[in-house]
CSV table of C-alpha atoms in Angstrom, one decimal:
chain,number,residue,atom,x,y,z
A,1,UNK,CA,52.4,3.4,50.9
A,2,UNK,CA,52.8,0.6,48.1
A,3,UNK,CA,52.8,1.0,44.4
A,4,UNK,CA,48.9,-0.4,43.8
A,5,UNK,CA,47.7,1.4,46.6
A,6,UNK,CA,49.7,5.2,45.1
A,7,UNK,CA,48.0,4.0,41.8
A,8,UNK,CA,44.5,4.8,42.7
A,9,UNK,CA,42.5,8.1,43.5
A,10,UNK,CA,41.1,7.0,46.4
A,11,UNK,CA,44.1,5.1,47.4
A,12,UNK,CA,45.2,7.8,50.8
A,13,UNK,CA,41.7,7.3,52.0
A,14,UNK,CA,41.6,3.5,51.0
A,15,UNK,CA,44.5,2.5,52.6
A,16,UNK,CA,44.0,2.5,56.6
A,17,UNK,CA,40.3,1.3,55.8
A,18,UNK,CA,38.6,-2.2,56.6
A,19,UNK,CA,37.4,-3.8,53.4
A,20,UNK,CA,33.6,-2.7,54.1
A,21,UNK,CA,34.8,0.5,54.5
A,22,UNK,CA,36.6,0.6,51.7
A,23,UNK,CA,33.7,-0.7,49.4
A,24,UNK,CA,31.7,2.4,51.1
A,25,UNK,CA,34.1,4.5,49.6
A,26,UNK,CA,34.1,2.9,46.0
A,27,UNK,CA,30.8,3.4,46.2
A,28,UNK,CA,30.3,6.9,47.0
A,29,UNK,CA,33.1,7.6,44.7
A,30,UNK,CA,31.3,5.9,42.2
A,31,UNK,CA,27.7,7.8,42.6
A,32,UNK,CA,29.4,11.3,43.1
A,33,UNK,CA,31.0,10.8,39.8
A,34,UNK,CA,28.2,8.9,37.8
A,35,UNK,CA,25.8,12.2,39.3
A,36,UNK,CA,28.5,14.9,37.8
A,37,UNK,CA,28.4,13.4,34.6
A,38,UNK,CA,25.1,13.6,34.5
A,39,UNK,CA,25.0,17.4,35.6
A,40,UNK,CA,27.4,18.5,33.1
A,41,UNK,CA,26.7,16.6,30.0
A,42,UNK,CA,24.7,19.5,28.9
A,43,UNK,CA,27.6,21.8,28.9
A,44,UNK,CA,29.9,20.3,26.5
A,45,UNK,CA,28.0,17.8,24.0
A,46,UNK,CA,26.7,21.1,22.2
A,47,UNK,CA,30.0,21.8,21.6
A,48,UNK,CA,30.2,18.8,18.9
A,49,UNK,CA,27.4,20.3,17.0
A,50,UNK,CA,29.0,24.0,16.7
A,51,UNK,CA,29.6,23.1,12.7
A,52,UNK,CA,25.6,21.8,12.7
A,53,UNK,CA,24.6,24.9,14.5
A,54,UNK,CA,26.5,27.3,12.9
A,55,UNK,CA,24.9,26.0,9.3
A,56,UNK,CA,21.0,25.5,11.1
A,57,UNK,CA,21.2,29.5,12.4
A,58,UNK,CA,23.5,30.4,9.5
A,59,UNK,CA,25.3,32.5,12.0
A,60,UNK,CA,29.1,33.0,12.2
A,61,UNK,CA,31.4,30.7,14.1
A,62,UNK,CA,32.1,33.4,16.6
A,63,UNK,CA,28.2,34.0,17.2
A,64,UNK,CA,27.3,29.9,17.5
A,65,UNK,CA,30.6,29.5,19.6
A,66,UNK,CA,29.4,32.3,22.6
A,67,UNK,CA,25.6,30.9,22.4
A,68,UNK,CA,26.7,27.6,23.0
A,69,UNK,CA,28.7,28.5,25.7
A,70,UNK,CA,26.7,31.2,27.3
A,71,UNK,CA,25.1,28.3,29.6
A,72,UNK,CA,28.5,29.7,31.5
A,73,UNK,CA,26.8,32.7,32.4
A,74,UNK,CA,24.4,31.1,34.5
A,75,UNK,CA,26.6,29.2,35.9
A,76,UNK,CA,28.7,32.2,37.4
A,77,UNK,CA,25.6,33.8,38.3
A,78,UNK,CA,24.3,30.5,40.1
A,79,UNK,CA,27.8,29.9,41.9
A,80,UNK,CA,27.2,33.4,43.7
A,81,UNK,CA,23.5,32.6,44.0
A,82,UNK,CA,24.1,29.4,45.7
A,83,UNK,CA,26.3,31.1,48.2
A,84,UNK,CA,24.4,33.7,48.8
A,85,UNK,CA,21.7,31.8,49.8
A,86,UNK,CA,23.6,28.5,51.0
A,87,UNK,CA,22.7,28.7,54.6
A,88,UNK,CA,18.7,28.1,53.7
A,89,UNK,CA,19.5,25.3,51.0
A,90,UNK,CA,18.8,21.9,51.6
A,91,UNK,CA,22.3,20.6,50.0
A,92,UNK,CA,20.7,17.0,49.3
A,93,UNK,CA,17.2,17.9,48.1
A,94,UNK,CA,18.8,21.2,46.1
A,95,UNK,CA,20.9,18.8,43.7
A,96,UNK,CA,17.9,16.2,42.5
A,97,UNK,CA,15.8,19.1,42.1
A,98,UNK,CA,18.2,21.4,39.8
A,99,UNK,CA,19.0,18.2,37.7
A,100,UNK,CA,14.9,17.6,37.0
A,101,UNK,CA,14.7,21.4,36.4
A,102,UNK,CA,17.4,21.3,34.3
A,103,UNK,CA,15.7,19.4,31.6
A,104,UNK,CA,12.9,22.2,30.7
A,105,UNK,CA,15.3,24.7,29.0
A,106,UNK,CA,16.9,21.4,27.1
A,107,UNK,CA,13.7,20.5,26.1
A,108,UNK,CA,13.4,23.5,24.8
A,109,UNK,CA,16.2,23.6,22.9
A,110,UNK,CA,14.7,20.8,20.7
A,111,UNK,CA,12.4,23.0,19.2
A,112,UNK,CA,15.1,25.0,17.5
A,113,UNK,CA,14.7,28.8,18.3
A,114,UNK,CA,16.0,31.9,17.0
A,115,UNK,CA,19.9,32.4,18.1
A,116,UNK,CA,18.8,35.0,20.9
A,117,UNK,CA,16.2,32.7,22.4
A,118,UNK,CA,18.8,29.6,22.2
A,119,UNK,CA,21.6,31.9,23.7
A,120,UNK,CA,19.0,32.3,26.8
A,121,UNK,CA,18.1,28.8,27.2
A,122,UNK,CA,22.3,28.0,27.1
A,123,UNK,CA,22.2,30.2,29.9
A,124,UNK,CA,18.8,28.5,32.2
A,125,UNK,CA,20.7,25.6,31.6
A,126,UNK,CA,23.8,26.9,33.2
A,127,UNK,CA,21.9,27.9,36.3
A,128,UNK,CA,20.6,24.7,37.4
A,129,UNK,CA,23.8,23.0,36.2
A,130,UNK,CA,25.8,25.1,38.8
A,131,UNK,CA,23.5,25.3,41.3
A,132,UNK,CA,24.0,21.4,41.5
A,133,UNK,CA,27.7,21.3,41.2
A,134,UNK,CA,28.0,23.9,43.5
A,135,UNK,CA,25.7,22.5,46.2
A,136,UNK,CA,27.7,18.8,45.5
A,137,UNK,CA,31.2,20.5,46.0
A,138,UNK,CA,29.4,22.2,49.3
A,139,UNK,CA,28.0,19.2,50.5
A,140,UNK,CA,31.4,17.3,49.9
A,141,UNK,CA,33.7,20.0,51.3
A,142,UNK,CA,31.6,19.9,54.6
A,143,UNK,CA,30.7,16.5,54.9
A,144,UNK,CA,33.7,14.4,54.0
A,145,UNK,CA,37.3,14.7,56.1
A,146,UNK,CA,40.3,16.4,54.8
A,147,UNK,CA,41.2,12.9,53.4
A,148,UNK,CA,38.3,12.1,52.1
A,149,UNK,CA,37.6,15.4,50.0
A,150,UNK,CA,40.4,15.0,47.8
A,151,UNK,CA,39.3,11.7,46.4
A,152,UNK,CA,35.7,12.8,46.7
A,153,UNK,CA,35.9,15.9,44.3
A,154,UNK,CA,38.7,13.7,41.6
A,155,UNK,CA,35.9,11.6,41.7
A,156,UNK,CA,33.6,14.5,40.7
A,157,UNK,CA,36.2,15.7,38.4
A,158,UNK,CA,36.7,12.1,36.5
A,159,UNK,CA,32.4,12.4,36.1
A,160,UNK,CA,32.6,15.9,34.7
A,161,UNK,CA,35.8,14.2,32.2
A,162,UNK,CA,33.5,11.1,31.3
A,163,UNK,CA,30.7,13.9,30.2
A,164,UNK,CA,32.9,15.3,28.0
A,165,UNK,CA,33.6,12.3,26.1
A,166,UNK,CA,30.1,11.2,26.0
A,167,UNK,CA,28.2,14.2,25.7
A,168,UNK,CA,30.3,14.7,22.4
A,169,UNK,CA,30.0,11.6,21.2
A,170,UNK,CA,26.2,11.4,22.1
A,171,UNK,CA,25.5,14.7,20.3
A,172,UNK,CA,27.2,14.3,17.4
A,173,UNK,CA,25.8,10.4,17.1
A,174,UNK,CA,22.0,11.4,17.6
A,175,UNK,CA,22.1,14.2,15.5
A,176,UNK,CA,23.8,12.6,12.5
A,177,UNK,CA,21.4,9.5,12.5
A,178,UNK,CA,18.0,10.8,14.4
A,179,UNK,CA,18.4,14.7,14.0
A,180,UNK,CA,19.5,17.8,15.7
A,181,UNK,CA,16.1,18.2,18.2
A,182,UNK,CA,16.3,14.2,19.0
A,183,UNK,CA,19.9,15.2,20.1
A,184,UNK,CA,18.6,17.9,23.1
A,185,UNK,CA,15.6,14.7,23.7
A,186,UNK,CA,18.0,13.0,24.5
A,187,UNK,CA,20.0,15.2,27.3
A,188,UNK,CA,16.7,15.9,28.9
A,189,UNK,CA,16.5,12.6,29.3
A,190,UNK,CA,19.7,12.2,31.0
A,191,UNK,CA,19.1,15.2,33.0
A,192,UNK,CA,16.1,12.9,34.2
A,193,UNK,CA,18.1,10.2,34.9
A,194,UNK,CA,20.6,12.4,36.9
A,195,UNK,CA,17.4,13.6,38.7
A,196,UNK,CA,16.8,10.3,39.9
A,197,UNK,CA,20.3,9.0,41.1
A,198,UNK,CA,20.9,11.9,42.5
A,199,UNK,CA,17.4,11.3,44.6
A,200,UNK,CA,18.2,7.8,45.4
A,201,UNK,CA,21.6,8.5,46.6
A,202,UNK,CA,21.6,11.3,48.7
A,203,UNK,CA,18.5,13.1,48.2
A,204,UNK,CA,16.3,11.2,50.3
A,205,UNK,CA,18.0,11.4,53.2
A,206,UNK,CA,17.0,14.2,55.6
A,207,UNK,CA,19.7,17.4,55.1
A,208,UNK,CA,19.9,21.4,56.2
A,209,UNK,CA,21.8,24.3,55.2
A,210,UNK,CA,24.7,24.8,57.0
A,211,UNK,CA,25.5,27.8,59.1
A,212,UNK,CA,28.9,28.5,59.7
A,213,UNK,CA,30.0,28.9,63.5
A,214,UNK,CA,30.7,32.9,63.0
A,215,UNK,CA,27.4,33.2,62.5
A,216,UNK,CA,28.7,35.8,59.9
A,217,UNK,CA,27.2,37.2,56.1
A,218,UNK,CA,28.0,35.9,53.0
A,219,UNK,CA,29.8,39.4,52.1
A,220,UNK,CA,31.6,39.4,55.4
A,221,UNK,CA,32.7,35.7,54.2
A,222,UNK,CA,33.4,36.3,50.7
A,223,UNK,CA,35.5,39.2,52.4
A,224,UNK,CA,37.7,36.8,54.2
A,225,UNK,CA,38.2,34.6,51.5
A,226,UNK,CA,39.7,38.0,49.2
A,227,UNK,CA,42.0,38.5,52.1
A,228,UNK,CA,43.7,34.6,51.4
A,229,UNK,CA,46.3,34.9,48.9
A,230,UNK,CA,46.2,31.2,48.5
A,231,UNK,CA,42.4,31.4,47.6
A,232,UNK,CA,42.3,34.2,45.9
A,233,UNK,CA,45.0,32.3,43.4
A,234,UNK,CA,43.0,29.6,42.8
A,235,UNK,CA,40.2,32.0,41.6
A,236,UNK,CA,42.7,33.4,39.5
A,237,UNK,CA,43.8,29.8,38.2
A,238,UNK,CA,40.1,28.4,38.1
A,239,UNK,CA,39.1,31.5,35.5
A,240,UNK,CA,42.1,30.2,33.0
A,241,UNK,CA,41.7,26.6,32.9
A,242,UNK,CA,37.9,27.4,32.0
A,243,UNK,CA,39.6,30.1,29.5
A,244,UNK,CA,41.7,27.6,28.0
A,245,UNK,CA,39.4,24.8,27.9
A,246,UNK,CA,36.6,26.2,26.2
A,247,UNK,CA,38.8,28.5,23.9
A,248,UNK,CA,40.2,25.3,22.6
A,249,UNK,CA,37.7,22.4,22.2
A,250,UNK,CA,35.4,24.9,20.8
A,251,UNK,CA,37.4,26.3,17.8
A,252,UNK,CA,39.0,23.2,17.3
A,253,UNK,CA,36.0,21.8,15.5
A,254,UNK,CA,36.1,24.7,13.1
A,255,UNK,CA,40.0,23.4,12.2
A,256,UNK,CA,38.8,19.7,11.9
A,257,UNK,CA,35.9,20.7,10.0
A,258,UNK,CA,38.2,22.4,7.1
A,259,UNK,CA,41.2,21.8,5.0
A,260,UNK,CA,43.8,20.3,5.9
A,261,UNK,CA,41.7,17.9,8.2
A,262,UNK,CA,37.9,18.3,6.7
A,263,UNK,CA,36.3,15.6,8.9
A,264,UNK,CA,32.7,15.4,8.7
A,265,UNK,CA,30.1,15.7,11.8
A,266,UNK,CA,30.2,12.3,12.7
A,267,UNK,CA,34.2,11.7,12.4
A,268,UNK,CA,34.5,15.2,14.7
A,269,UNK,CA,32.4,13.1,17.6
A,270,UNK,CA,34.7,10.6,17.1
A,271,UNK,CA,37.9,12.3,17.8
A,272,UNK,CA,36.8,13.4,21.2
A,273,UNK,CA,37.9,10.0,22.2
A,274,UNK,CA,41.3,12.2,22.9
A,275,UNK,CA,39.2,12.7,26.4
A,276,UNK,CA,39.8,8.7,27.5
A,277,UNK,CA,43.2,9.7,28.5
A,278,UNK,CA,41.8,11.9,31.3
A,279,UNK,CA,39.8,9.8,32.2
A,280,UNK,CA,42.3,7.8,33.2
A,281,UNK,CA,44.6,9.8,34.8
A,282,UNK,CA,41.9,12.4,36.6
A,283,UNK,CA,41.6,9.8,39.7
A,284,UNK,CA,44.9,9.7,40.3
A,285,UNK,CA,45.2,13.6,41.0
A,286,UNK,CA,44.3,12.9,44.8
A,287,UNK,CA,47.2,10.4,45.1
A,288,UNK,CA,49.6,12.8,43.1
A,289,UNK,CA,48.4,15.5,45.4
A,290,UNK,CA,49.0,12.9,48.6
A,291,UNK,CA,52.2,12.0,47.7
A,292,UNK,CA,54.4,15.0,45.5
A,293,UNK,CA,51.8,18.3,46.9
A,294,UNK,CA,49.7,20.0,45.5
A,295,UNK,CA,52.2,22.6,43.6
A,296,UNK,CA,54.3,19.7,41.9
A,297,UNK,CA,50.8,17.8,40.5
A,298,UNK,CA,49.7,21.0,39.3
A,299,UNK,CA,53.0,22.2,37.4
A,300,UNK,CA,53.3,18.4,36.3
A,301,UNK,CA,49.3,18.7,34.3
A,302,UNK,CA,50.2,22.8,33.2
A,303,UNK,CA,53.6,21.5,31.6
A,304,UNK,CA,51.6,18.7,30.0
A,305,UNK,CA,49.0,21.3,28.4
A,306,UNK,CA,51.5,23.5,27.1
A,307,UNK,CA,52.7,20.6,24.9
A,308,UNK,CA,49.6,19.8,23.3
A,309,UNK,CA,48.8,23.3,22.9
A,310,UNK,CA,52.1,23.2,20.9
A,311,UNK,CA,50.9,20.3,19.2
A,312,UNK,CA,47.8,22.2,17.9
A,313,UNK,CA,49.9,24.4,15.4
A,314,UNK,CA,50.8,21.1,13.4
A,315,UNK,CA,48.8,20.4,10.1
A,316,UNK,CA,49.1,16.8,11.0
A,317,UNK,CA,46.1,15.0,12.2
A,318,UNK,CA,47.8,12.6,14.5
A,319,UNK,CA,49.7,15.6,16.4
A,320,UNK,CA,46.6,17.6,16.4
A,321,UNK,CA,44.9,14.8,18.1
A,322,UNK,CA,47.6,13.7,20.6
A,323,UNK,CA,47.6,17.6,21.2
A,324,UNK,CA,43.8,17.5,22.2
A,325,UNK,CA,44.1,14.7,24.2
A,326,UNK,CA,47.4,16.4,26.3
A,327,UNK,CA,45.3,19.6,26.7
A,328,UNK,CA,42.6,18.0,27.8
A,329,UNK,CA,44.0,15.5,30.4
A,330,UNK,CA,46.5,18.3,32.0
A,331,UNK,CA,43.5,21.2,32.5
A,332,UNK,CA,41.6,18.1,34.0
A,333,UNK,CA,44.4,17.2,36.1
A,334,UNK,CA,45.0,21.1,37.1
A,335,UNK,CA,41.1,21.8,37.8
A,336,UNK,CA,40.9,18.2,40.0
A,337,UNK,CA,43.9,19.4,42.0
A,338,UNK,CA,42.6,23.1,42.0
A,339,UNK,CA,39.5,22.2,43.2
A,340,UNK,CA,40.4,19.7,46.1
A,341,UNK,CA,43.4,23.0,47.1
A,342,UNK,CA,40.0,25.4,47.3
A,343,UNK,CA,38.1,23.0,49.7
A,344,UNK,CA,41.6,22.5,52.3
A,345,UNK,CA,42.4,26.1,52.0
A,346,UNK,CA,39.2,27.7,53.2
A,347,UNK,CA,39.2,28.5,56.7
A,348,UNK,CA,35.2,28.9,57.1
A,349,UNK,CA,32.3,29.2,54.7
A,350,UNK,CA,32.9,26.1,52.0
A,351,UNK,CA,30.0,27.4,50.4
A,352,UNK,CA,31.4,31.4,50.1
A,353,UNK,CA,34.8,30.1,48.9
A,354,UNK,CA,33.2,27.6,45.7
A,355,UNK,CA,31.2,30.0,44.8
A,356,UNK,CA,33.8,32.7,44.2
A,357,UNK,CA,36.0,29.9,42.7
A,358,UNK,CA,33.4,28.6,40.4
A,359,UNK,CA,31.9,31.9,39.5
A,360,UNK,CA,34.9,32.9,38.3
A,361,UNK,CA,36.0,29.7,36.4
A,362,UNK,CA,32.8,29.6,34.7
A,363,UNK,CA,33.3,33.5,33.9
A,364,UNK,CA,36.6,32.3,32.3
A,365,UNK,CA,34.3,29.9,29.8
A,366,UNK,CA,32.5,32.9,28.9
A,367,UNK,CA,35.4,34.6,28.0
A,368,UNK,CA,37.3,32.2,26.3
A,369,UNK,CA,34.8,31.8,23.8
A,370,UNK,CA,34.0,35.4,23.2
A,371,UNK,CA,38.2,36.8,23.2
A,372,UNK,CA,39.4,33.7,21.4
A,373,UNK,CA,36.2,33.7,18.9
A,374,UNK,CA,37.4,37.4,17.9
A,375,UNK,CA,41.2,36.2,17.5
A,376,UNK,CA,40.1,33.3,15.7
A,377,UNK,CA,38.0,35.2,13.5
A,378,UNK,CA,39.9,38.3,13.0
A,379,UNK,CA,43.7,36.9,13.0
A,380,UNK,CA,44.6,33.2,12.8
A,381,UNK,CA,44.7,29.7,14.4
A,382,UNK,CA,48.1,30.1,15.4
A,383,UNK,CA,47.4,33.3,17.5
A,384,UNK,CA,44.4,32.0,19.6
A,385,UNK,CA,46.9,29.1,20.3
A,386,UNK,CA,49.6,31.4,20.8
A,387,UNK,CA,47.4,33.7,23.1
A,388,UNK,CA,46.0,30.0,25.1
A,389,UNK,CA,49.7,29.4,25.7
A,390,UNK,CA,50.7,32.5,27.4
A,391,UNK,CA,47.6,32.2,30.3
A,392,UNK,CA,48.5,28.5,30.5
A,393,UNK,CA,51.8,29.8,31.4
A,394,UNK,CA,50.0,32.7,33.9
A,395,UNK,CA,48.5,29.9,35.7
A,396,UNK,CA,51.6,28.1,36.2
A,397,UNK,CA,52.8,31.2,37.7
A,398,UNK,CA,49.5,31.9,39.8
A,399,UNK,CA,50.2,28.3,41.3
A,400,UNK,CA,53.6,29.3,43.0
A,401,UNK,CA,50.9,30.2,46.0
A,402,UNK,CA,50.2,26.4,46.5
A,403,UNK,CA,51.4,25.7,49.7
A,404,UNK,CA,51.9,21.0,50.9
């Protein structure tokens, strides 16, 4: 394999391809990532406005931190759901549709409720944002070859990277110029627009639920899966990286937002520019994967985390930040390899074996922001880090199972 083709996501399912095919591939790669950033943009651009939202609801950090990221909740529930019921969904027509439902409860949001009736909107939006990355990782685990998946769900990953940075930035932009309510306008609005791509793309197109050749139950499937060490790691892995993620691109606007840094609003969307470097390197995870396995990629993006998270106990600005950007491109890294490892290791039932992966790394979001909200609140900075550190390391561990 040459150097330019190793330097690309797509590049092992690029490379024995005619150039049509290969612009087929661009293409899809393209639309599968430009429809997960539109799913997910909802979950993370919040999370610029916790310092808005905590002053709005006058609530504590720790209270504003779990209702923002309660949306988490619905999505565990709606991973389960979705497999549950997987074998009567309609994978295509399942995805537009969550996205245009999606964009009620962000209307909603708009309108500026009390902190239990937000909290319960975070979580409607959660549903029908799983639901639709669930039914996409579905459709792509049984629709594209062993080749193609990994490049297909990097691609996912890079969109669900690219929201991140956006969402953030969007947020904090719309709310410091327009107001907080024009700032939920104007997700709906994307939601819309992931509605509709998602319709042109793939939704159109005629599609059934998929029943597995056993013929067997979702429980009798999920029971399998429980039985495959290798799985049943990944589910371990996929609840830290959530954990982690969450934990610390949620309290970290507290720390920017005070002395020694005391950035305003609008600086604080600017410094999640620290996301471009994942970005960039999320695509190559499949060719990492292709070439050193998917052990040595993962270890690679948990060694690279644990740096930054070092980096985070520095009261200098420029360390803090190159330690947000090395946290954030090495749990991307690790959740783009995880996630591709999930859809090669599962025998039968792609649907069973997401949804027990995503439930619980979306249950690990949950809990990041509720354990590390109490540690934050009740002992220090340097001991939520210190806590983030020692499950970063757990994951490292859990990974031993990876098998080439």
């Amino acid at each position: 394999m040459s150097t330019a083709t190793q330097m690309t996501g797509m590049a092992p399912e690029l490379a024995a391809k005619s150039a049509e095919d290969r612009r087929m591939v661009i293409r899809r790669s393209t639309m599968i990532a430009l429809i997960a950033f539109l799913t997910l943009i909802d979950l993370f651009g919040s999370q610029a406005l916790l310092p808005t939202l905590v002053q709005t609801y006058g609530v504590s950090p720790a209270a504003m931190g779990f209702a923002v990221n309660a949306s988490t909740i619905g999505m565990a529930l709606a991973s389960l759901l979705v497999a549950v019921f997987a074998r009567r969904i309609d994978r295509k027509r399942g995805i537009w549709m969550c996205l245009a439902m999606l964009s009620v409860p962000t209307l909603l949001l708009a309108q500026q409720p009390d902190l239990t009736t937000f909290t319960l909107l975070r979580v409607a939006q959660g549903v029908f944002m799983s639901a639709a990355f669930t039914l996409t990782l579905t459709y792509l685990s049984e629709e594209c070859s062993i080749t193609a998946v990994g490049g297909a769900m990097a691609a996912y990953i890079t969109g669900n990277v690219a929201s991140n940075l956006f969402g953030r930035l969007l947020a904090s932009g719309l709310a410091d110029n327009l107001g907080l309510a024009e700032s939920f306008y104007g997700f709906a609005a994307l939601n819309l627009a992931g509605a509709l791509a998602a319709y042109l793309y793939i939704g159109a197109r005629d599609s059934h639920g998929h029943v597995p050749a056993d013929g067997g139950s979702v429980i009798e499937a999920w029971r399998d899966h429980l039985t495959n060490a290798r799985l049943v790691a990944m589910v371990g892995i996929g609840f830290i990286l959530l954990f982690v993620f969450v934990a610390t691109f949620t309290y970290a606007n507290f720390i920017l937002s005070e002395a020694p840094f005391a950035l305003p609003q609008m600086y604080i969307g600017f410094v999640y520019f620290v996301f471009v470097p994942a970005i960039l390197t999320t695509p190559l995870a499949a060719a990492s994967v292709q070439r050193y396995g998917a052990r040595a990629s993962f270890h690679g993006a948990i060694i690279v985390s644990l740096v930054g998270l070092l980096l985070l106990l520095t009261p200098v600005l420029a360390l803090f930040l190159a330690g947000l950007a090395m946290v954030g491109a090495g749990l991307f890294f690790a959740q783009s390899v995880a996630t591709g490892y999930v859809g090669r290791t599962a025998t039968h039932d792609h649907a069973a074996a997401n949804g027990l992966y995503l439930a619980s790394y979306y249950l690990g979001g949950i809990s990041g922001a509720f354990v590390i909200g109490r540690v934050f609140e009740w002992a220090s900075w340097g001991m939520s880090v210190w806590t983030l550190i020692g499950l970063t390391a757990l994951a490292g561990a859990l990974s031993l199972k990876m098998t080439r």
